[in-house]
């Protein structure tokens, strides 16, 4: 039984970040909707509780409120942004609409010492934090004292040290608050007196034990794509079940250059995992002929994938379980939508298998965030080139080819993408970039190469950095490297005569990313 922290989700875009930061400190936590009832809170038996931010106002009709059990348990509680306001409203304080909103960077001043700020700030010192609120606390409950203030938040940090209740109007979980990680560490270790007993080595052992108990003598099939999620799922299940596992690798013909060979070489030859390879490229390209709408492409690929996967599964005879690389963010989003984590959204590579297959699910990674999956991959001995592989969309290159999909256009993009990744690897930049890829544009450009006029395709390069996948910024390539990449693509690939670099960033608040 691990130490457990309960995070109540009030709808903040940063709630998952809170969970990630707590896990990074070696403390197990779970995120549940704020509607969780008192009995469920007590059954979870947390050693500490964190209340997330959210978009609501405490004085609004039907405003989200923490379960009473949160404060009855006697464990430390940290309220963040709306979480602070909800805690104050629940315990007798007052929250009102602010005269001025406070979004983005702000400066707080520490007015009094607190266990939360011990070793981080001294009274009278100031620090930059990240605010995101329009309402403000105007009166704090009995027993609380003011710890820090800002220009628009008279109670930027509050504390009831006797009951171990704390509130922060700012977001300590985002990297825009430099002192935030230290504050969370103080809450976990100084206030809640936790030790941090969550590790991938422990998880590996427990997950294998659980899988063996759940599956018994049953047979399991796993959809293997070559991405980090399905690769780690396959390795973990192979270690737990051996020959009871069979992987099905559906080659859509829309993978990166040589990717199918890499998957077969690693899992079939190196790990000796039973693997069915289905070369279905011709089928997918035929069905995608003349399809240009991106959403239609996705749906077409998802439907075909299911058909091919089901056909191959039936050839295997009696199968009991389907393994999926469901991650904890999938569970959280499902819980937000259904007030329960029991319904998981369809796996992005599969699109949801038909009920007629009547397979029970095995989801050994459902407690992990993406970075934890990579850490588990390293723990299992997955080669670095698979552990650190950039995210790749389920529909493959189909969504990176704008406009018509043809075998010729797929080949062009595969070649361009190969050169692009070769160059950033050679420059030692691959692991610094969260995702890099090429996009084949639905236009052609007139150009001159040597003494000849050309009319060929245009490819766009994209590269972004990210610490969490929720926000991203353009990677600042040096111009000489971009020039070298563009020169290789144009010179080595007949059919492309122009390369552009996309400098689009992903702003805070957006959670969809390829």
PDB file of C-alpha atoms in Angstrom, residues 444-450 452-456 496-498:
ATOM      1  CA  UNK A 444       3.237  22.887 -55.927  1.00  0.00           C
ATOM      2  CA  UNK A 445       5.749  25.645 -56.523  1.00  0.00           C
ATOM      3  CA  UNK A 446       7.630  26.853 -59.570  1.00  0.00           C
ATOM      4  CA  UNK A 447      11.362  26.794 -59.157  1.00  0.00           C
ATOM      5  CA  UNK A 448      14.629  26.716 -61.072  1.00  0.00           C
ATOM      6  CA  UNK A 449      17.191  23.973 -60.503  1.00  0.00           C
ATOM      7  CA  UNK A 450      20.284  24.379 -62.590  1.00  0.00           C
ATOM      8  CA  UNK A 452      15.705  23.751 -65.730  1.00  0.00           C
ATOM      9  CA  UNK A 453      12.409  25.090 -64.511  1.00  0.00           C
ATOM     10  CA  UNK A 454      10.637  22.800 -62.010  1.00  0.00           C
ATOM     11  CA  UNK A 455       7.081  22.501 -60.785  1.00  0.00           C
ATOM     12  CA  UNK A 456       7.196  20.293 -57.719  1.00  0.00           C
ATOM     13  CA  UNK A 496      10.204  18.423 -53.910  1.00  0.00           C
ATOM     14  CA  UNK A 497      11.696  21.794 -54.772  1.00  0.00           C
ATOM     15  CA  UNK A 498      10.821  23.928 -51.758  1.00  0.00           C
TER      16      UNK A 498
END
